CSV table of C-alpha atoms and ligand atoms in Angstrom, one decimal:
chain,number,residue,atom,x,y,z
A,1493,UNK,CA,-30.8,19.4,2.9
A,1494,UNK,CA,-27.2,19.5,1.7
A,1495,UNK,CA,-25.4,16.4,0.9
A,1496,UNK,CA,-22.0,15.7,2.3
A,1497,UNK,CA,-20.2,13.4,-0.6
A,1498,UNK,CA,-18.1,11.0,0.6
A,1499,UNK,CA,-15.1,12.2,-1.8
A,1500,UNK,CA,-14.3,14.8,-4.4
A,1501,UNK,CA,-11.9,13.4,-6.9
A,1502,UNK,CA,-9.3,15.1,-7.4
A,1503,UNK,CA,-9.2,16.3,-11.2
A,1504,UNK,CA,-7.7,19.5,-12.2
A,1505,UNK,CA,-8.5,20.1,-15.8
A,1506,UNK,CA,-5.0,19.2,-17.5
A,1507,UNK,CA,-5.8,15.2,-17.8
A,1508,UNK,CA,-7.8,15.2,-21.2
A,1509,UNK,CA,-4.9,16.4,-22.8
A,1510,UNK,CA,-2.3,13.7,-21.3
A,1511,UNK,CA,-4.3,11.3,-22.3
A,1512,UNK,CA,-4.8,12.6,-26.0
A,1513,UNK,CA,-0.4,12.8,-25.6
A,1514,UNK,CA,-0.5,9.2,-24.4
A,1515,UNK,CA,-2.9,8.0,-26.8
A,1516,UNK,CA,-0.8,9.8,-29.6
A,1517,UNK,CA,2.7,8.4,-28.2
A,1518,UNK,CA,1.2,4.9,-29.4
A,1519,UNK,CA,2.2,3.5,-25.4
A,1520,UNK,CA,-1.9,3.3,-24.9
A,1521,UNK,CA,-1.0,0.0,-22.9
A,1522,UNK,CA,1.2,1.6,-19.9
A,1523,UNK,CA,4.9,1.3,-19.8
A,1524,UNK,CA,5.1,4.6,-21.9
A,1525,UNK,CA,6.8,8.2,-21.4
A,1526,UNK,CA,4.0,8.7,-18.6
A,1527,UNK,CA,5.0,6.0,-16.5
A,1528,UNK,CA,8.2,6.4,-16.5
A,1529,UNK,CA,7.7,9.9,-15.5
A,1530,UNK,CA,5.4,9.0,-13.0
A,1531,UNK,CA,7.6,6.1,-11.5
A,1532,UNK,CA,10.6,9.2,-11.1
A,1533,UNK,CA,8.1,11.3,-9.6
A,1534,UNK,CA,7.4,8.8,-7.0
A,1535,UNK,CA,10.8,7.5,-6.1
A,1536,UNK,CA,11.5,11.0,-5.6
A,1537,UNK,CA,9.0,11.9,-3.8
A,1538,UNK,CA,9.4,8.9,-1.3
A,1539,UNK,CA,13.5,8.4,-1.6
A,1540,UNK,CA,12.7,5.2,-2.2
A,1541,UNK,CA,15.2,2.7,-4.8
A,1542,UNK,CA,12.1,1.5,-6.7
A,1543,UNK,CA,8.3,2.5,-7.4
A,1544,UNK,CA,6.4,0.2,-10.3
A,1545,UNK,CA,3.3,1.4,-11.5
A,1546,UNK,CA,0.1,-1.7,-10.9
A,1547,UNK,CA,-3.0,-1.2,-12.3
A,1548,UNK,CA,-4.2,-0.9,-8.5
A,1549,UNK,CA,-3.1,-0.9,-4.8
A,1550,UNK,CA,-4.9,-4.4,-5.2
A,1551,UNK,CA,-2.5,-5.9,-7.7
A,1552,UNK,CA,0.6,-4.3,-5.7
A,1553,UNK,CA,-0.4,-6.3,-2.5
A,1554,UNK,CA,-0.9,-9.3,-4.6
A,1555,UNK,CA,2.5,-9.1,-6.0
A,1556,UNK,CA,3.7,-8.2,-2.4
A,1557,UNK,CA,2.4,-12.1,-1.4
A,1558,UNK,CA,4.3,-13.4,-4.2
A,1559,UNK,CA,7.4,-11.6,-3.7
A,1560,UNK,CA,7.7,-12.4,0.2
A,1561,UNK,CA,6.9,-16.1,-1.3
A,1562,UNK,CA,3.8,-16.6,0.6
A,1563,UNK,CA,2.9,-20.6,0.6
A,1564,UNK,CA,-0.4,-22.5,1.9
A,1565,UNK,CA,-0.3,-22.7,5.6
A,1566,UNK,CA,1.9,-19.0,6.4
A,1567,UNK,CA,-0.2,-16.9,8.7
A,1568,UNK,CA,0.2,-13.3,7.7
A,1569,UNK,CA,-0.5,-10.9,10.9
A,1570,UNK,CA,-2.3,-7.8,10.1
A,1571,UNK,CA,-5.4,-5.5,11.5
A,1572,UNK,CA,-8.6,-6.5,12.2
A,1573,UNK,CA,-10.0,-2.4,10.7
A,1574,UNK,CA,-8.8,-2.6,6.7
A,1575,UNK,CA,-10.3,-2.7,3.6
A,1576,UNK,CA,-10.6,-6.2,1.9
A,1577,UNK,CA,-8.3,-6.3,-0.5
A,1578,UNK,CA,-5.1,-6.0,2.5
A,1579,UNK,CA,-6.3,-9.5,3.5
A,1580,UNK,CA,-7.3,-11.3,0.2
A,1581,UNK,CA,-3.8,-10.9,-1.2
A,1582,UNK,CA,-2.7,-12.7,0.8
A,1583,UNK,CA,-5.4,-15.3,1.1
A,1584,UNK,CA,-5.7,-15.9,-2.7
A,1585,UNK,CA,-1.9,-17.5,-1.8
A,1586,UNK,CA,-3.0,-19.8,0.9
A,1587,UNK,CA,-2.3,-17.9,3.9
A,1588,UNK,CA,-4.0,-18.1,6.8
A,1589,UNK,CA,-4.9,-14.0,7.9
A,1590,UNK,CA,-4.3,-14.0,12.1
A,1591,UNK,CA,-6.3,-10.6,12.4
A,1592,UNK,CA,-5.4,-8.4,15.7
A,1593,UNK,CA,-6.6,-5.5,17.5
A,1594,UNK,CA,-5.9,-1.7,16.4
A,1595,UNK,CA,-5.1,0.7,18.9
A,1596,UNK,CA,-8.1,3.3,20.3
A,1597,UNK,CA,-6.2,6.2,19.6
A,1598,UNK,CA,-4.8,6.1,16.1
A,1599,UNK,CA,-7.1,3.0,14.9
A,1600,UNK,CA,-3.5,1.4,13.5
A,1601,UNK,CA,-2.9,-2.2,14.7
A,1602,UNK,CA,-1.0,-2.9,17.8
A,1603,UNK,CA,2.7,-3.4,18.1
A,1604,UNK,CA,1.5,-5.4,21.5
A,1605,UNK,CA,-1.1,-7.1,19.6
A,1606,UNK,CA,0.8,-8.2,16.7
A,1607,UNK,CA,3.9,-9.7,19.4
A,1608,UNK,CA,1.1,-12.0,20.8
A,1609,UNK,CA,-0.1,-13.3,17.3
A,1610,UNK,CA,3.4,-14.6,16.6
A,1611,UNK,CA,3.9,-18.4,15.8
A,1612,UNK,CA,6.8,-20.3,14.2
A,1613,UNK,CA,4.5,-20.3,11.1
A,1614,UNK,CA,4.2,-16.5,10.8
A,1615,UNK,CA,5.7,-15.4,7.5
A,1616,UNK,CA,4.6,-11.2,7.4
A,1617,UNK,CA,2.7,-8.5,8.9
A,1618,UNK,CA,1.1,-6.2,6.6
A,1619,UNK,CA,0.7,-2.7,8.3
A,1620,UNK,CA,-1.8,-0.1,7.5
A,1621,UNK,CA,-1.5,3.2,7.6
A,1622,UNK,CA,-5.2,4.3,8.1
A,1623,UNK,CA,-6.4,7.0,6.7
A,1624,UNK,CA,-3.0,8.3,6.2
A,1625,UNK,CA,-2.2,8.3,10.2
A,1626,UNK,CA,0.8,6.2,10.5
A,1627,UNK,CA,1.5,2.7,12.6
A,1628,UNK,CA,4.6,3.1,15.1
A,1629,UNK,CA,7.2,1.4,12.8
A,1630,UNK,CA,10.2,1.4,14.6
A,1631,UNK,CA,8.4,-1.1,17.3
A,1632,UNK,CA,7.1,-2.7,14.2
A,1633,UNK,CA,10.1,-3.2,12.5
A,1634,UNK,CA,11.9,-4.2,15.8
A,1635,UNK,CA,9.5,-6.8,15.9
A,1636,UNK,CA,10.0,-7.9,13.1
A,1637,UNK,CA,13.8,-8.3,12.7
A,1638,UNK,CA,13.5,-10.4,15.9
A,1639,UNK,CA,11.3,-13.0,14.4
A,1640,UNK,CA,12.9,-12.7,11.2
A,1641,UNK,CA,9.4,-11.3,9.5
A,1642,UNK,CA,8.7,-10.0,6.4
A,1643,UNK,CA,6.7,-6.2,7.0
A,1644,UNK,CA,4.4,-4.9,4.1
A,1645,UNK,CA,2.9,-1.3,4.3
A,1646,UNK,CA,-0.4,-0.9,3.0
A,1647,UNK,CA,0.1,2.9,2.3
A,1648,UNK,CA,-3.1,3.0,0.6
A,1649,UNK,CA,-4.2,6.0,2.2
A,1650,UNK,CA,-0.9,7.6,2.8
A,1651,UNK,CA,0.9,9.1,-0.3
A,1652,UNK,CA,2.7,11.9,0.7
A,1653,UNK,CA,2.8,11.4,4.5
A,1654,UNK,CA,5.6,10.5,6.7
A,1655,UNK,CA,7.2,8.6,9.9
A,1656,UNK,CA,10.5,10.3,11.4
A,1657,UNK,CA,11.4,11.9,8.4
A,1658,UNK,CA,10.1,8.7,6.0
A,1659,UNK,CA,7.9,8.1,3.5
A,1660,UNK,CA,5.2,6.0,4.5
A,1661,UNK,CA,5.1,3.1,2.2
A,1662,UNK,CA,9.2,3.1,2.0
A,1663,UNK,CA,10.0,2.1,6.0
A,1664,UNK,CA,9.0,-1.9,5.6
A,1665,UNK,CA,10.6,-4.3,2.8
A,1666,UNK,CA,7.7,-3.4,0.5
A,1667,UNK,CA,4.8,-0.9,0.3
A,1668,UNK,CA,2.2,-0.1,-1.6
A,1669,UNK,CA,0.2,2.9,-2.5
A,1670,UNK,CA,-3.2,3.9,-4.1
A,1671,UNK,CA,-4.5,6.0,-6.8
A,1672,UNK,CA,-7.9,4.5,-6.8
A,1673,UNK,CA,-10.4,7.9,-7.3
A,1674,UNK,CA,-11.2,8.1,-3.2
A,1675,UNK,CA,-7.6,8.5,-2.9
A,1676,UNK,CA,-5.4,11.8,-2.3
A,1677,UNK,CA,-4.5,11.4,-5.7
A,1678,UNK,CA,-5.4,9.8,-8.6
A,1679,UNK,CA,-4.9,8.1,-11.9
A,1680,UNK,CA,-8.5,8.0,-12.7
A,1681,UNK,CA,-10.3,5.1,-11.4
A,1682,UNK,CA,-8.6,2.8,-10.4
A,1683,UNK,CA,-4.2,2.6,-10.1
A,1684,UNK,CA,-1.2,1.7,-7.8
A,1685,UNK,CA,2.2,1.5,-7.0
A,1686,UNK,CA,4.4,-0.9,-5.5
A,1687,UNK,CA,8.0,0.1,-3.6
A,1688,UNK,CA,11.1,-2.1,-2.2
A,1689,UNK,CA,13.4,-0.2,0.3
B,2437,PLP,C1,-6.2,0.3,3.2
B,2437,PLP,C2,-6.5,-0.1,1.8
B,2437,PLP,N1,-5.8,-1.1,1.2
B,2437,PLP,C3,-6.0,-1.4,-0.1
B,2437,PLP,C4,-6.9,-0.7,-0.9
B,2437,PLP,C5,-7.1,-1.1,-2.3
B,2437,PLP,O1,-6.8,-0.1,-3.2
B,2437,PLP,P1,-7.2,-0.2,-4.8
B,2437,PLP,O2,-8.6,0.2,-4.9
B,2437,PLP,O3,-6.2,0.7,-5.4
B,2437,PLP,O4,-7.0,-1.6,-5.2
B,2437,PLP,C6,-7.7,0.3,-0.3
B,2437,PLP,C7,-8.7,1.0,-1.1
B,2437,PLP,O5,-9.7,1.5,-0.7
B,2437,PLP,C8,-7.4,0.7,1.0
B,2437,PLP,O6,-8.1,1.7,1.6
């Protein structure tokens, strides 16, 4: 019986001898040539302002609830199909998670969905791109401008894919990618990236 594994990571044969450059450029705790090279290759690659390395797409999210200044008692809207770590940012901060429906076809939360979830104490909606298939941002960023809402993209899944002509990840007022080894690429292990407009 052949086995099917759930991922093939994506090394090419050339990362041995970054890291022997990194370890010998004495930068072995980040911050180094490397990231700054990798930061450019980002904001490039996305047009975006700003891209910041994180240790994971984890951390990035967490620093998203602390940006957007997420307090005890903000509900945060976002899609009831995710991974964890989209809703515990968020919850670690004292947010109450108002989970909603994703939509058959593209399995991307609801624009329709996320209207009806709105209270006077909503502070966000995180948005996920799953599996790199994006949500329909200009309804969702519509939405948002008219309840004066702050909109995170989990771009987790979704380096290198667009919406109209945009880098996924670079359309709300922050986004997040990452490089965790199931992802299209990555940093080996675990690694993330965090991006403002
Ligand atoms: C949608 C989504 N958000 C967040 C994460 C967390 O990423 P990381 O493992 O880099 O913390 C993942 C990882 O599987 C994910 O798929």
């Amino acid at each position: 019986m052949n086995k099917i594994p759930f991922n093939k990571s994506p090394v090419v044969g050339i990362e041995i001898d970054y890291i022997r450059e990194a370890i010998d450029s004495k930068y072995l705790a980040g911050d180094g040539v490397f990231s700054r090279k990798c930061e450019a290759t980002l904001e490039n690659m996305t047009g975006t302002k700003k891209a910041l390395l994180m240790p994971s797409c984890t951390a990035g999210l967490e620093i998203c609830a602390m940006l957007v200044n997420i307090q005890p008692g903000d509900e945060v809207i976002l899609p009831s199909f995710t991974f964890v770590s989209t809703a515990n940012a968020f919850v670690l901060r004292g947010a109450k998670v108002i989970f909603v429906d994703v939509e058959a076809d593209t399995m991307n939360i609801s624009p329709s969905a996320i209207k009806a979830a709105i209270t006077p104490r909503t502070k966000a909606i995180v948005v996920v791109h799953y599996a790199g298939v994006s949500c329909k941002m200009d309804e969702i960023m519509g939405i948002a401008a008219t309840h004066n809402l702050f909109v995170i993209e989990d771009a987790a899944q979704a380096i290198g894919n667009s919406y109209k002509g945009k880098a996924l990840g670079t359309i709300g007022h922050l986004g997040v990618f990452s490089f965790h080894e199931t992802k299209n690429i990555t940093s080996g292990g675990e690694g993330g990236a965090s991006f403002n407009k």
